[in-house]
Amino acid sequence: MSGHTEEHNAGVNKVLSGETTEYIVTHPGRSQYSREGGVDEIHKIPIFRKCLKIVTSDYGQAGLQYFEKLIGRIAGYTKSYSASSCVIITRPPEIVACFCLADAPGELFVIFDSHPRPGKHPNGAAFIFKNSARSTAEYLTDLLRYDERLLSDSTIQWQAQLLAHCSGDIFIARRHGFTSSQWAELALDASLELLRLQSHVRSLENDNENLSSDKQRLRVEVEDLEDQLLELDDEFEQLKARYEQLSKSYQHNTSSPSSSTARRLVPRSPLGTPSATIGTSARNTPSSRHPAAQDKQKHQSDLGTESTAALAIEMQLAFDEENRRLERERKHLKDIQPEFFDCNICFERHQDDFLARVVPCGHSYCRPCLRAYAVSKIMDHRFPIICPSCVADRDRPEHGELDDFAIQQLGLDEKQYQIFNEMQMDRFSTIIHCRKYVPPS
């Protein structure tokens, strides 16, 4: 027993050493792992997959009762399997690890917090040791405290309500150490995984270069179309001014002397009738003496009127055609402009190409976020998969659900999709008991 105690004390002292904390915080791959995404993605790394076994995941409202349940679980697993266990508590952007160490004289819990905390450990990351599940849960409750008024305020957005919830992923360490062959197999797996990732990175870089060139080409096309639109606007204004000028000229040329003016040229008697001298005066007018000249002048006036009217009609048709062309250009420019949406999980702005919408609630997410959410629910065998926004909005009468069509659009692998199909079939399955079956005594 003393040998186990000395070995345990040596392990605790090693954890307490500054070299261990410095190695964890300053490890070159730490920033890369933090960008990978969820805990399940980090667990896929070969060394973690070989050394740790994931047991279960839980999700609930951050509080003393929830943390007591998590701490009680890892303590039970450590006692049952005689192996150290750990729960990774995630509440974005917070990630805290809590360990239950095996081979200890009593219960020993270690909390690793990588963030500096004023009043607790303001200088950086820290290991916090607790000797009971109750004190560990109380420390986590104080660490991840939230304003309870957020849940009672009906006007607050559901994003703020998510701060009151967190998830816990429980792992168990494998008891037996690795042999040389197992280390070689692990190195081979890591090398193959590295080659696969390098190939994937090269493919993404090529896609990025192609997209960048396409983006540059489209930007040049948009600039050219904008220049053409400005030129068309100028041409439209010129045609409009010319049309107005021709319209005024047409109205001026088609106006003829009024009948009242013609009547004023004819002398009238006091009784209002033309005088008897009208025949004499008419015979003395130049038009009466030259009827051919009068007809020629009238013919030229009619030709000028017809020419002006034809030109006005032609300009009107040209104006209408130009107006239709400008409308088509504006519609084309509007159609090629990309539309954006805000993801309700990562709260970032994305183009519609990454849109994944849940029916019938209509909440919008980017595909990577919704895929990670769906995978976590599928691996936990939770069905149906409710929309994450609807989960937070408890008062919503109708909740959205990820159906088979939505799951197919997210690009799950074959194993995950098979689990989803099995969960769908469970809804329609019926247990049939054989009447002739006799259980063994």
XYZ file of C-alpha atoms in Angstrom:
441
model
C 0.000 0.000 0.000
C 2.870 2.346 0.787
C 4.321 1.649 -2.662
C 1.090 2.739 -4.321
C 1.016 5.833 -2.108
C 4.573 6.822 -3.016
C 3.838 6.266 -6.718
C 0.658 8.315 -6.379
C 2.478 11.152 -4.584
C 5.134 11.167 -7.287
C 2.426 11.480 -9.947
C 0.749 14.344 -8.081
C 4.067 16.153 -7.631
C 4.747 15.764 -11.344
C 1.368 17.318 -12.131
C 2.108 20.167 -9.712
C 5.465 20.907 -11.331
C 5.772 24.011 -13.472
C 7.242 22.001 -16.332
C 3.971 20.079 -16.782
C 1.836 23.213 -16.910
C 4.295 24.974 -19.193
C 4.374 21.977 -21.559
C 0.578 21.852 -21.769
C 0.098 25.584 -22.297
C 3.017 26.216 -24.657
C 2.860 22.994 -26.692
C 3.152 23.808 -30.438
C 0.029 21.826 -31.330
C -2.193 23.439 -28.701
C -3.326 26.310 -30.965
C -3.939 23.854 -33.786
C -6.068 21.602 -31.578
C -8.076 24.594 -30.363
C -8.985 25.380 -33.961
C -10.133 21.824 -34.689
C -13.545 22.406 -33.157
C -15.295 20.134 -30.659
C -13.939 17.631 -28.194
C -14.935 14.738 -30.452
C -12.738 16.117 -33.232
C -9.723 16.348 -30.912
C -10.348 12.786 -29.693
C -9.938 11.554 -33.278
C -6.206 12.363 -33.116
C -4.409 8.984 -32.963
C -2.582 9.444 -29.660
C -5.747 10.575 -27.859
C -7.811 7.851 -29.495
C -5.368 5.174 -28.298
C -4.864 6.518 -24.775
C -8.403 7.638 -23.926
C -11.770 5.944 -24.239
C -14.862 8.123 -24.466
C -17.665 6.843 -22.241
C -20.560 9.248 -22.564
C -21.562 12.860 -23.095
C -24.080 14.962 -21.227
C -25.716 18.353 -21.688
C -27.529 20.421 -19.120
C -27.959 23.673 -17.265
C -24.829 24.814 -15.459
C -25.450 24.531 -11.741
C -24.492 22.689 -8.591
C -26.839 19.775 -9.287
C -25.524 19.254 -12.812
C -21.857 19.424 -11.777
C -22.450 17.057 -8.863
C -23.898 14.568 -11.345
C -20.835 14.866 -13.647
C -18.335 14.575 -10.792
C -20.245 11.616 -9.370
C -20.080 9.875 -12.732
C -16.306 10.175 -13.147
C -15.811 9.087 -9.535
C -17.957 6.019 -10.226
C -16.063 5.182 -13.409
C -12.707 5.541 -11.634
C -13.856 3.186 -8.890
C -15.391 0.654 -11.298
C -12.539 0.499 -13.818
C -9.646 1.313 -11.430
C -8.481 3.900 -13.945
C -8.311 7.671 -13.905
C -11.233 9.413 -15.578
C -11.842 12.904 -16.840
C -14.766 15.116 -17.848
C -14.258 17.944 -20.356
C -16.764 20.694 -19.525
C -17.478 23.002 -22.455
C -19.391 26.256 -22.436
C -18.074 28.332 -25.354
C -15.615 29.917 -25.103
C -14.836 28.194 -21.773
C -13.273 24.698 -21.645
C -12.383 23.186 -18.252
C -11.056 19.682 -17.523
C -11.757 17.839 -14.268
C -9.882 14.611 -13.416
C -10.560 11.897 -10.872
C -7.221 10.209 -10.136
C -7.024 6.488 -9.510
C -4.762 4.752 -6.940
C -5.300 7.614 -4.478
C -5.808 6.926 -0.743
C -9.140 8.764 -0.997
C -11.068 10.741 -3.547
C -8.819 13.216 -5.344
C -10.084 15.547 -8.049
C -7.924 17.852 -10.162
C -9.392 20.794 -12.110
C -7.281 22.186 -14.939
C -8.205 25.739 -15.968
C -6.151 27.268 -18.786
C -7.581 30.786 -18.348
C -6.362 33.288 -15.736
C -9.030 34.074 -13.134
C -8.960 37.264 -11.039
C -9.100 36.353 -7.372
C -8.208 32.708 -8.038
C -5.113 32.400 -10.275
C -4.664 35.734 -12.101
C -1.240 34.906 -13.542
C -2.299 32.131 -15.936
C -3.319 28.481 -16.050
C -3.645 26.467 -12.846
C -4.306 23.008 -11.361
C -6.874 23.048 -8.527
C -6.944 20.005 -6.212
C -10.098 18.972 -4.337
C -10.650 16.000 -2.026
C -14.440 15.653 -2.351
C -17.027 15.626 -5.102
C -19.104 18.281 -3.317
C -16.297 20.841 -3.079
C -15.323 20.155 -6.705
C -18.891 20.759 -7.893
C -19.125 23.946 -5.803
C -15.889 25.258 -7.325
C -17.130 24.553 -10.874
C -20.471 26.204 -10.076
C -18.698 29.339 -8.897
C -16.316 29.237 -11.868
C -19.057 28.934 -14.507
C -21.599 31.135 -12.767
C -24.186 32.932 -14.914
C -26.900 35.507 -14.370
C -30.098 33.571 -13.605
C -32.192 36.558 -14.681
C -31.355 35.657 -18.274
C -33.726 32.685 -18.070
C -36.621 34.642 -16.554
C -36.383 37.573 -18.981
C -38.721 36.810 -21.898
C -37.266 39.626 -24.014
C -33.707 38.292 -24.019
C -32.465 36.523 -27.127
C -32.046 32.756 -27.050
C -28.302 33.143 -27.679
C -27.925 34.627 -24.218
C -29.893 31.719 -22.702
C -27.345 29.285 -24.144
C -24.773 30.735 -21.747
C -26.646 28.977 -18.948
C -25.972 25.519 -20.434
C -22.825 23.454 -20.878
C -21.794 19.992 -22.029
C -19.623 17.328 -20.445
C -17.653 14.625 -22.291
C -16.383 11.836 -20.027
C -13.214 9.849 -20.827
C -11.418 6.950 -19.138
C -7.676 6.385 -19.365
C -6.570 2.977 -20.626
C -4.886 1.083 -17.829
C -2.096 -0.750 -19.593
C 0.881 1.061 -21.060
C 1.889 0.734 -24.672
C 4.391 -1.810 -25.900
C 6.988 -1.009 -28.540
C 4.826 -2.530 -31.269
C 1.832 -0.511 -30.130
C 3.898 2.673 -30.158
C 5.052 1.794 -33.663
C 1.451 1.208 -34.735
C 0.472 4.535 -33.183
C 3.280 6.314 -35.038
C 2.182 4.661 -38.285
C -1.432 5.730 -37.739
C -0.312 9.259 -36.954
C 1.869 9.351 -40.069
C -0.970 8.130 -42.280
C -3.314 10.643 -40.715
C -0.737 13.373 -41.306
C -0.414 12.392 -44.961
C -4.183 12.421 -45.345
C -4.448 15.842 -43.763
C -1.609 17.193 -45.896
C -3.370 15.939 -49.009
C -6.583 17.531 -47.817
C -4.786 20.815 -47.116
C -3.262 20.832 -50.601
C -6.691 20.192 -52.084
C -8.159 23.042 -50.064
C -5.321 25.341 -51.088
C -5.954 24.535 -54.752
C -9.659 25.156 -54.280
C -8.859 28.414 -52.531
C -6.630 29.534 -55.400
C -9.350 28.682 -57.908
C -11.935 30.524 -55.871
C -9.623 33.522 -55.519
C -9.093 33.690 -59.271
C -12.833 33.315 -59.867
C -13.495 36.019 -57.315
C -11.009 38.357 -59.004
C -12.550 37.640 -62.402
C -16.050 38.269 -61.102
C -14.889 41.487 -59.454
C -13.506 42.710 -62.780
C -16.754 41.737 -64.516
C -18.794 43.603 -61.916
C -16.628 46.703 -62.332
C -17.052 46.520 -66.119
C -20.803 46.128 -65.752
C -20.933 49.074 -63.373
C -19.017 51.199 -65.896
C -21.387 50.080 -68.643
C -24.328 50.926 -66.420
C -22.986 54.446 -65.853
C -22.494 54.884 -69.590
C -26.017 53.636 -70.237
C -27.383 56.047 -67.653
C -25.614 58.942 -69.387
C -26.881 57.786 -72.766
C -30.357 57.434 -71.332
C -30.298 61.020 -70.045
C -29.115 62.270 -73.440
C -31.866 60.368 -75.258
C -34.415 61.627 -72.780
C -33.352 65.257 -73.308
C -33.384 64.808 -77.094
C -36.822 63.215 -76.941
C -38.189 66.126 -74.914
C -36.676 68.578 -77.382
C -38.231 66.736 -80.340
C -41.587 66.586 -78.573
C -41.591 70.347 -78.097
C -40.585 70.863 -81.746
C -43.342 68.497 -82.890
C -45.980 70.326 -80.866
C -44.803 73.670 -82.236
C -44.859 72.515 -85.889
C -48.259 70.844 -85.706
C -49.975 73.918 -84.239
C -52.012 75.836 -86.931
C -53.713 79.287 -86.864
C -56.973 79.152 -84.963
C -60.310 79.760 -86.595
C -60.763 82.924 -84.605
C -57.599 84.374 -86.132
C -58.800 83.441 -89.612
C -62.124 85.046 -88.926
C -60.474 88.254 -87.801
C -58.902 88.560 -91.245
C -62.403 88.765 -92.817
C -64.183 92.172 -92.526
C -67.668 91.937 -90.988
C -70.673 94.159 -91.178
C -72.271 95.656 -88.132
C -74.840 92.807 -88.215
C -72.072 90.259 -87.843
C -72.139 88.960 -91.448
C -69.341 89.298 -93.999
C -69.486 92.519 -95.961
C -70.282 92.615 -99.636
C -66.762 93.744 -100.433
C -65.348 90.326 -99.473
C -65.271 89.231 -103.067
C -63.306 92.320 -104.090
C -60.849 92.008 -101.222
C -60.458 88.307 -101.879
C -59.683 88.972 -105.489
C -57.002 91.463 -104.450
C -55.118 89.012 -102.088
C -51.815 87.465 -103.283
C -53.062 83.917 -102.574
C -55.956 84.458 -104.875
C -53.650 85.670 -107.561
C -51.159 82.648 -107.027
C -53.052 79.436 -106.045
C -50.131 77.185 -107.147
C -47.723 78.837 -104.687
C -50.247 78.395 -101.863
C -50.628 74.643 -102.594
C -46.837 74.161 -102.691
C -46.389 75.872 -99.311
C -49.143 73.709 -97.780
C -47.563 70.521 -99.184
C -44.145 71.401 -97.703
C -45.754 72.075 -94.320
C -47.462 68.652 -94.372
C -44.185 66.929 -95.280
C -42.397 68.656 -92.391
C -45.123 67.621 -89.961
C -45.036 63.979 -91.085
C -41.212 63.888 -90.878
C -41.224 65.312 -87.347
C -43.901 62.835 -86.214
C -42.003 59.890 -87.699
C -38.789 61.022 -85.974
C -40.613 61.403 -82.660
C -42.071 57.894 -82.950
C -38.635 56.492 -83.800
C -37.073 58.223 -80.797
C -39.869 56.951 -78.536
C -39.267 53.376 -79.684
C -35.507 53.792 -79.152
C -36.180 55.222 -75.700
C -38.436 52.293 -74.754
C -35.895 49.734 -75.988
C -33.075 51.449 -74.089
C -35.199 51.540 -70.947
C -35.903 47.790 -71.196
C -32.204 47.087 -71.713
C -31.295 49.150 -68.634
C -33.855 47.250 -66.569
C -32.337 43.946 -67.697
C -28.844 45.176 -66.798
C -29.987 46.274 -63.337
C -31.711 42.946 -62.740
C -28.581 41.057 -63.853
C -26.362 43.085 -61.507
C -28.769 42.426 -58.664
C -28.876 38.681 -59.373
C -25.092 38.205 -59.409
C -24.600 39.910 -56.052
C -24.137 37.220 -53.340
C -26.521 37.136 -50.379
C -25.404 36.562 -46.779
C -26.903 35.158 -43.581
C -25.913 34.947 -39.897
C -25.336 31.498 -38.398
C -27.292 30.965 -35.160
C -24.509 28.802 -33.659
C -21.162 30.459 -34.439
C -22.786 33.914 -34.983
C -20.589 34.528 -38.019
C -21.709 35.884 -41.388
C -21.616 33.457 -44.344
C -22.690 33.394 -47.969
C -25.847 31.536 -48.949
C -23.640 28.753 -50.367
C -23.062 27.546 -46.771
C -26.722 27.860 -45.718
C -28.420 24.950 -43.971
C -32.005 25.680 -42.911
C -34.079 23.573 -40.520
C -37.754 23.012 -41.280
C -40.380 23.944 -40.297
C -38.934 26.495 -37.866
C -36.761 28.093 -40.574
C -33.666 28.712 -38.403
C -30.479 29.200 -40.436
C -27.018 27.747 -39.739
C -23.774 27.249 -41.596
C -23.215 23.640 -42.676
C -20.079 22.970 -40.523
C -21.857 24.087 -37.325
C -25.067 22.169 -38.031
C -23.045 19.100 -39.073
C -21.062 19.150 -35.799
C -24.303 19.497 -33.833
C -25.968 16.641 -35.742
C -22.920 14.361 -35.337
C -22.848 14.940 -31.573
C -26.523 14.006 -31.272
C -26.141 10.961 -33.529
C -23.136 9.644 -31.597
C -25.146 10.103 -28.373
C -28.041 8.169 -30.012
C -30.481 11.011 -29.427
C -33.503 11.059 -31.699
C -35.247 13.063 -32.972
C -32.571 15.720 -33.537
C -34.260 18.975 -32.535
C -33.137 22.342 -33.924
C -30.623 23.893 -31.440
C -32.456 27.233 -31.507
C -35.770 25.534 -30.744
C -34.154 23.644 -27.831
C -33.257 26.958 -26.192
C -36.678 28.488 -26.924
C -38.870 26.412 -24.626
C -42.020 28.467 -25.275
C -41.985 27.776 -29.006
C -45.137 25.797 -29.953
C -43.533 23.903 -32.853
C -39.908 22.735 -32.875
C -37.833 22.198 -35.999
C -36.312 18.774 -36.625
C -33.404 17.539 -38.760
C -35.011 15.041 -41.104
C -33.385 12.566 -43.481
C -33.112 15.122 -46.297
C -31.359 17.663 -44.052
C -28.937 15.009 -42.733
C -28.013 13.980 -46.290
C -27.143 17.592 -47.132
C -24.676 17.814 -44.213
C -22.247 15.203 -45.594
C -22.018 12.685 -42.757
C -19.827 9.641 -43.108
C -21.261 6.173 -43.695
C -21.154 5.049 -40.078
C -22.887 8.164 -38.762
C -25.580 7.991 -41.418
C -26.138 4.292 -40.619
C -26.685 5.141 -36.947
C -29.150 7.855 -37.960
C -31.091 5.392 -40.128
C -31.215 2.904 -37.259
C -32.623 5.587 -34.959
C -35.237 6.423 -37.586
C -36.254 2.778 -37.864
C -36.531 2.451 -34.074
C -39.504 4.775 -34.242
C -41.460 2.161 -36.223
C -40.017 -0.999 -34.636
C -42.030 -3.334 -32.404
C -40.519 -5.840 -29.966
C -41.800 -9.383 -30.642
C -41.393 -11.981 -27.881
C -41.297 -15.670 -28.819
C -43.879 -17.623 -26.810
C -41.877 -20.847 -27.039
C -38.653 -19.297 -25.769
C -37.674 -20.533 -22.338
C -34.933 -18.513 -20.658
C -32.051 -20.606 -19.304
C -32.226 -21.298 -15.625
